[in-house]
Amino acid sequence: MESVSTALSRVWPAELRTDRLLLRPVTREDGPLLDELLTDDRVRAHLGGPVTQDRVVARQAAYPTTAGAFTVVRVADQRQVGLVTIGADHRCEGRAEISYQLLPVAWGEGMGREAVAAAVTWWTDAVPGGGPLVAVTQKANRASCRMLEAIGMTVVDELDEHGARQCVYTPAGDQEDSDLRWFRLLAERRDAVERHRGAQARATAAGQGLPDDLSALAPEELARLCPARHGAYGRICARVAEHTPDLHLGRAQDGAWIAWLTSADA
């Protein structure tokens, strides 16, 4: 299986057309659109909030050179109304993730559904070796969940990330059954590896020193816990000096000790 970035490089640049929309590669002229998308309170309500101006500038520089980054253009008036991207999913090697943002001016007209459906179909048809595709959206973002379900995607997992519960969707149906099974196989393998590393980390001096109930730790002991939400489980992890990856510990929902992958070979 080739990497997502390699698969994208074979078919990029690309343009997608629907009845009302054109999806084309992001250009430097789309800078104002990116600024508006990344700083609008309504657009970012379920995406961690508006980003800083430094991050806006960084993304304005990066998107025009990023394979899989589409600007959504409304054909009727040639207005740029959103962004759809397909790229490697940082949570699971070999898996692609589709993400999307649309300006409020285009909400309620089915344009998000139209744009995302076009991109999903393109990935399935044009990038057959690209691996499974997922979309991750906050469970509280019912509009986004309904949109994904309307285009035939189904929930295959949930996780805690960025301080909120997230739903993981993937295409379902006869054409994508093999990808769905592949996704579940990868998830099972990742789970087994994380649990194994968790058992190893639990056996270290730092791991043995942790009580079963982490809430029982004193304030000075809590200071040694990493507040970040790592990995698929999104649980807290234990750390010592230099934040050693082998000491990223946490509890799965069933109570088992786990750790998180930090590289493909971990």
CSV table of C-alpha atoms in Angstrom, one decimal:
chain,number,residue,atom,x,y,z
A,1,MET,CA,0.0,0.0,0.0
A,2,GLU,CA,1.4,3.4,-1.0
A,3,SER,CA,1.3,6.4,1.3
A,4,VAL,CA,-1.5,8.9,1.0
A,5,SER,CA,0.9,11.6,-0.1
A,6,THR,CA,2.3,9.4,-2.8
A,7,ALA,CA,-1.2,8.5,-4.0
A,8,LEU,CA,-2.2,12.1,-4.1
A,9,SER,CA,0.9,13.1,-6.0
A,10,ARG,CA,0.0,10.8,-8.9
A,11,VAL,CA,-3.4,12.6,-9.5
A,12,TRP,CA,-2.7,16.2,-8.5
A,13,PRO,CA,-3.5,18.9,-9.5
A,14,ALA,CA,-7.2,18.1,-10.1
A,15,GLU,CA,-10.4,20.0,-10.7
A,16,LEU,CA,-13.9,18.7,-9.8
A,17,ARG,CA,-17.2,20.0,-11.1
A,18,THR,CA,-20.7,19.6,-9.8
A,19,ASP,CA,-23.9,21.3,-10.9
A,20,ARG,CA,-23.2,24.4,-8.8
A,21,LEU,CA,-19.6,24.2,-7.8
A,22,LEU,CA,-16.0,24.1,-9.0
A,23,LEU,CA,-13.4,22.5,-6.7
A,24,ARG,CA,-9.9,23.6,-7.8
A,25,PRO,CA,-6.5,23.7,-6.2
A,26,VAL,CA,-5.9,26.4,-3.6
A,27,THR,CA,-3.9,29.4,-5.0
A,28,ARG,CA,-2.2,32.3,-3.3
A,29,GLU,CA,-5.1,34.5,-4.5
A,30,ASP,CA,-7.3,32.5,-2.1
A,31,GLY,CA,-5.6,34.1,0.9
A,32,PRO,CA,-8.6,36.3,1.9
A,33,LEU,CA,-10.9,33.3,1.8
A,34,LEU,CA,-8.5,31.3,4.1
A,35,ASP,CA,-8.3,34.3,6.5
A,36,GLU,CA,-12.1,34.5,6.7
A,37,LEU,CA,-12.5,30.7,7.2
A,38,LEU,CA,-9.8,30.4,9.8
A,39,THR,CA,-10.9,33.5,11.9
A,40,ASP,CA,-14.7,33.3,11.7
A,41,ASP,CA,-16.3,32.3,15.0
A,42,ARG,CA,-19.2,30.5,13.3
A,43,VAL,CA,-17.0,28.5,11.0
A,44,ARG,CA,-14.6,27.6,13.8
A,45,ALA,CA,-17.3,26.8,16.4
A,46,HIS,CA,-16.6,23.1,16.3
A,47,LEU,CA,-13.0,23.3,15.1
A,48,GLY,CA,-11.2,24.6,18.1
A,49,GLY,CA,-12.1,28.3,17.6
A,50,PRO,CA,-10.5,31.0,15.4
A,51,VAL,CA,-6.7,30.6,14.9
A,52,THR,CA,-4.1,33.2,15.5
A,53,GLN,CA,-2.9,35.5,12.7
A,54,ASP,CA,0.5,33.7,12.6
A,55,ARG,CA,-1.3,30.4,11.9
A,56,VAL,CA,-3.4,32.1,9.2
A,57,VAL,CA,-0.3,33.3,7.5
A,58,ALA,CA,1.4,29.9,7.7
A,59,ARG,CA,-1.6,28.2,6.2
A,60,GLN,CA,-2.0,30.8,3.5
A,61,ALA,CA,1.6,29.9,2.5
A,62,ALA,CA,1.2,26.1,2.8
A,63,TYR,CA,-2.2,25.4,1.1
A,64,PRO,CA,-1.2,26.5,-2.4
A,65,THR,CA,1.6,23.9,-2.4
A,66,THR,CA,-0.5,21.1,-0.7
A,67,ALA,CA,-1.8,18.3,-2.8
A,68,GLY,CA,-5.4,17.5,-2.0
A,69,ALA,CA,-6.4,21.1,-1.0
A,70,PHE,CA,-9.4,22.3,-2.9
A,71,THR,CA,-11.0,25.8,-3.0
A,72,VAL,CA,-14.7,25.5,-3.4
A,73,VAL,CA,-16.0,28.1,-5.9
A,74,ARG,CA,-19.7,28.9,-6.5
A,75,VAL,CA,-20.1,28.8,-10.2
A,76,ALA,CA,-23.0,31.2,-10.4
A,77,ASP,CA,-21.0,34.2,-9.2
A,78,GLN,CA,-17.4,32.7,-9.1
A,79,ARG,CA,-17.2,33.4,-5.4
A,80,GLN,CA,-14.9,31.3,-3.3
A,81,VAL,CA,-17.1,29.9,-0.5
A,82,GLY,CA,-15.1,27.1,1.2
A,83,LEU,CA,-12.2,24.7,1.5
A,84,VAL,CA,-12.1,20.9,1.2
A,85,THR,CA,-8.9,19.0,1.8
A,86,ILE,CA,-7.9,15.4,1.6
A,87,GLY,CA,-4.6,14.4,3.2
A,88,ALA,CA,-2.9,11.8,5.4
A,89,ASP,CA,-4.7,11.1,8.7
A,90,HIS,CA,-2.2,11.7,11.5
A,91,ARG,CA,-4.0,9.3,13.7
A,92,CYS,CA,-3.5,6.2,11.6
A,93,GLU,CA,-0.8,5.4,9.0
A,94,GLY,CA,-2.1,4.6,5.6
A,95,ARG,CA,-5.5,6.3,6.1
A,96,ALA,CA,-6.7,9.5,4.4
A,97,GLU,CA,-8.8,12.2,6.1
A,98,ILE,CA,-11.2,14.6,4.4
A,99,SER,CA,-11.9,17.9,6.1
A,100,TYR,CA,-14.1,20.9,5.1
A,101,GLN,CA,-15.0,24.4,6.0
A,102,LEU,CA,-17.7,26.6,4.3
A,103,LEU,CA,-18.4,30.2,4.7
A,104,PRO,CA,-21.8,31.0,6.4
A,105,VAL,CA,-23.0,32.7,3.2
A,106,ALA,CA,-23.2,29.2,1.6
A,107,TRP,CA,-24.8,27.4,4.5
A,108,GLY,CA,-28.2,25.8,4.3
A,109,GLU,CA,-28.1,25.4,0.5
A,110,GLY,CA,-26.5,21.9,0.3
A,111,MET,CA,-23.2,23.2,-1.0
A,112,GLY,CA,-21.2,21.5,1.7
A,113,ARG,CA,-22.8,18.2,0.9
A,114,GLU,CA,-22.2,18.7,-2.8
A,115,ALA,CA,-18.6,19.6,-2.4
A,116,VAL,CA,-17.7,16.8,0.1
A,117,ALA,CA,-19.5,14.2,-1.9
A,118,ALA,CA,-17.6,15.2,-5.0
A,119,ALA,CA,-14.3,14.9,-3.2
A,120,VAL,CA,-15.1,11.6,-1.7
A,121,THR,CA,-16.2,10.2,-5.1
A,122,TRP,CA,-12.9,11.6,-6.6
A,123,TRP,CA,-10.8,9.9,-4.0
A,124,THR,CA,-12.6,6.6,-4.4
A,125,ASP,CA,-12.5,6.6,-8.2
A,126,ALA,CA,-9.2,8.4,-9.0
A,127,VAL,CA,-7.1,7.2,-6.1
A,128,PRO,CA,-7.9,3.5,-5.8
A,129,GLY,CA,-4.6,2.7,-4.0
A,130,GLY,CA,-5.0,5.6,-1.6
A,131,GLY,CA,-6.4,3.5,1.2
A,132,PRO,CA,-9.4,4.1,3.5
A,133,LEU,CA,-10.9,7.6,3.8
A,134,VAL,CA,-12.4,9.1,7.0
A,135,ALA,CA,-14.0,12.3,8.1
A,136,VAL,CA,-13.8,13.3,11.7
A,137,THR,CA,-16.3,15.8,13.2
A,138,GLN,CA,-17.4,16.8,16.6
A,139,LYS,CA,-20.4,14.7,17.8
A,140,ALA,CA,-22.0,18.0,18.9
A,141,ASN,CA,-21.8,19.3,15.4
A,142,ARG,CA,-25.1,17.8,14.3
A,143,ALA,CA,-25.2,19.7,11.0
A,144,SER,CA,-21.9,18.2,10.0
A,145,CYS,CA,-22.9,14.7,11.1
A,146,ARG,CA,-26.1,14.9,9.1
A,147,MET,CA,-24.3,16.1,6.1
A,148,LEU,CA,-21.8,13.1,6.2
A,149,GLU,CA,-24.7,10.7,6.7
A,150,ALA,CA,-26.6,12.2,3.8
A,151,ILE,CA,-23.7,11.4,1.4
A,152,GLY,CA,-23.6,7.8,2.6
A,153,MET,CA,-20.9,7.9,5.3
A,154,THR,CA,-21.3,5.9,8.5
A,155,VAL,CA,-19.7,6.1,12.0
A,156,VAL,CA,-17.1,3.5,12.6
A,157,ASP,CA,-15.4,5.0,15.7
A,158,GLU,CA,-15.5,7.7,18.4
A,159,LEU,CA,-12.6,9.4,20.1
A,160,ASP,CA,-11.8,12.3,22.4
A,161,GLU,CA,-9.8,15.0,20.7
A,162,HIS,CA,-9.3,18.8,21.2
A,163,GLY,CA,-11.4,18.5,24.4
A,164,ALA,CA,-14.5,17.2,22.7
A,165,ARG,CA,-16.0,13.9,21.6
A,166,GLN,CA,-15.4,13.2,17.9
A,167,CYS,CA,-17.2,10.8,15.5
A,168,VAL,CA,-15.1,9.0,12.8
A,169,TYR,CA,-17.0,8.5,9.6
A,170,THR,CA,-16.1,6.5,6.5
A,171,PRO,CA,-17.9,5.8,3.2
A,172,ALA,CA,-20.2,2.8,3.4
A,173,GLY,CA,-22.0,0.7,0.8
A,174,ASP,CA,-21.2,-2.0,-1.6
A,175,GLN,CA,-18.4,-0.1,-3.4
A,176,GLU,CA,-16.6,0.8,-0.2
A,177,ASP,CA,-17.1,-2.4,1.8
A,178,SER,CA,-13.5,-3.5,1.2
A,179,ASP,CA,-12.2,-0.1,2.4
A,180,LEU,CA,-14.4,-0.3,5.5
A,181,ARG,CA,-13.1,-3.7,6.4
A,182,TRP,CA,-9.5,-2.5,5.8
A,183,PHE,CA,-10.2,0.5,8.1
A,184,ARG,CA,-11.4,-1.8,10.9
A,185,LEU,CA,-8.4,-4.1,10.4
A,186,LEU,CA,-6.0,-1.2,10.7
A,187,ALA,CA,-7.8,0.0,13.8
A,188,GLU,CA,-7.6,-3.4,15.4
A,189,ARG,CA,-3.9,-3.6,14.7
A,190,ARG,CA,-3.3,-0.1,16.1
A,191,ASP,CA,-5.3,-1.0,19.2
A,192,ALA,CA,-3.2,-4.2,19.8
A,193,VAL,CA,0.0,-2.3,19.4
A,194,GLU,CA,-1.1,0.5,21.7
A,195,ARG,CA,-2.1,-1.9,24.4
A,196,HIS,CA,1.2,-3.8,24.1
A,197,ARG,CA,3.1,-0.6,24.5
A,198,GLY,CA,0.9,0.4,27.4
A,199,ALA,CA,1.7,-2.8,29.2
A,200,GLN,CA,5.4,-2.2,28.6
A,201,ALA,CA,5.2,1.3,29.9
A,202,ARG,CA,3.2,0.2,32.9
A,203,ALA,CA,6.1,-2.1,33.8
A,204,THR,CA,8.6,0.8,34.0
A,205,ALA,CA,9.4,2.5,37.3
A,206,ALA,CA,7.3,5.5,36.4
A,207,GLY,CA,4.4,3.3,35.4
A,208,GLN,CA,4.6,1.2,38.5
A,209,GLY,CA,4.5,4.4,40.6
A,210,LEU,CA,1.1,5.4,39.2
A,211,PRO,CA,-2.0,4.5,41.2
A,212,ASP,CA,-4.9,2.8,39.6
A,213,ASP,CA,-7.0,5.9,40.3
A,214,LEU,CA,-5.0,8.8,38.8
A,215,SER,CA,-7.4,11.3,40.4
A,216,ALA,CA,-5.8,10.3,43.8
A,217,LEU,CA,-2.5,11.9,42.8
A,218,ALA,CA,-1.3,14.9,44.8
A,219,PRO,CA,-1.0,18.2,43.0
A,220,GLU,CA,2.8,17.8,42.7
A,221,GLU,CA,2.3,14.4,41.2
A,222,LEU,CA,-0.4,15.7,38.8
A,223,ALA,CA,2.2,18.2,37.5
A,224,ARG,CA,3.9,15.2,36.0
A,225,LEU,CA,0.9,14.3,33.9
A,226,CYS,CA,0.7,15.4,30.3
A,227,PRO,CA,-2.5,17.3,29.7
A,228,ALA,CA,-2.4,16.7,25.9
A,229,ARG,CA,-4.9,14.4,24.3
A,230,HIS,CA,-2.7,11.9,22.5
A,231,GLY,CA,-3.5,9.1,20.1
A,232,ALA,CA,-6.7,7.3,19.2
A,233,TYR,CA,-7.9,7.1,22.8
A,234,GLY,CA,-7.5,10.7,23.7
A,235,ARG,CA,-6.7,9.9,27.4
A,236,ILE,CA,-4.2,11.7,29.6
A,237,CYS,CA,-0.6,10.3,29.7
A,238,ALA,CA,2.1,10.1,32.3
A,239,ARG,CA,5.4,11.7,31.6
A,240,VAL,CA,8.8,12.3,33.2
A,241,ALA,CA,11.6,14.6,32.2
A,242,GLU,CA,11.8,15.4,28.4
A,243,HIS,CA,8.3,13.8,27.9
A,244,THR,CA,9.7,10.4,26.9
A,245,PRO,CA,7.3,8.8,24.4
A,246,ASP,CA,7.6,5.4,26.1
A,247,LEU,CA,5.9,6.9,29.2
A,248,HIS,CA,2.8,8.1,27.5
A,249,LEU,CA,0.3,6.2,29.6
A,250,GLY,CA,-3.4,6.2,30.0
A,251,ARG,CA,-6.6,4.2,30.5
A,252,ALA,CA,-8.8,2.8,27.7
A,253,GLN,CA,-12.5,2.8,28.3
A,254,ASP,CA,-12.4,-0.8,29.5
A,255,GLY,CA,-9.7,0.2,32.1
A,256,ALA,CA,-6.7,-1.4,30.3
A,257,TRP,CA,-3.4,0.6,30.4
A,258,ILE,CA,-2.5,1.9,27.0
A,259,ALA,CA,0.2,4.0,25.3
A,260,TRP,CA,0.2,5.9,22.0
A,261,LEU,CA,2.1,5.3,18.7
A,262,THR,CA,4.6,8.0,17.8
A,263,SER,CA,5.9,6.6,14.6
A,264,ALA,CA,5.0,4.0,12.0
A,265,ASP,CA,7.6,1.6,13.4
A,266,ALA,CA,6.7,2.0,17.1
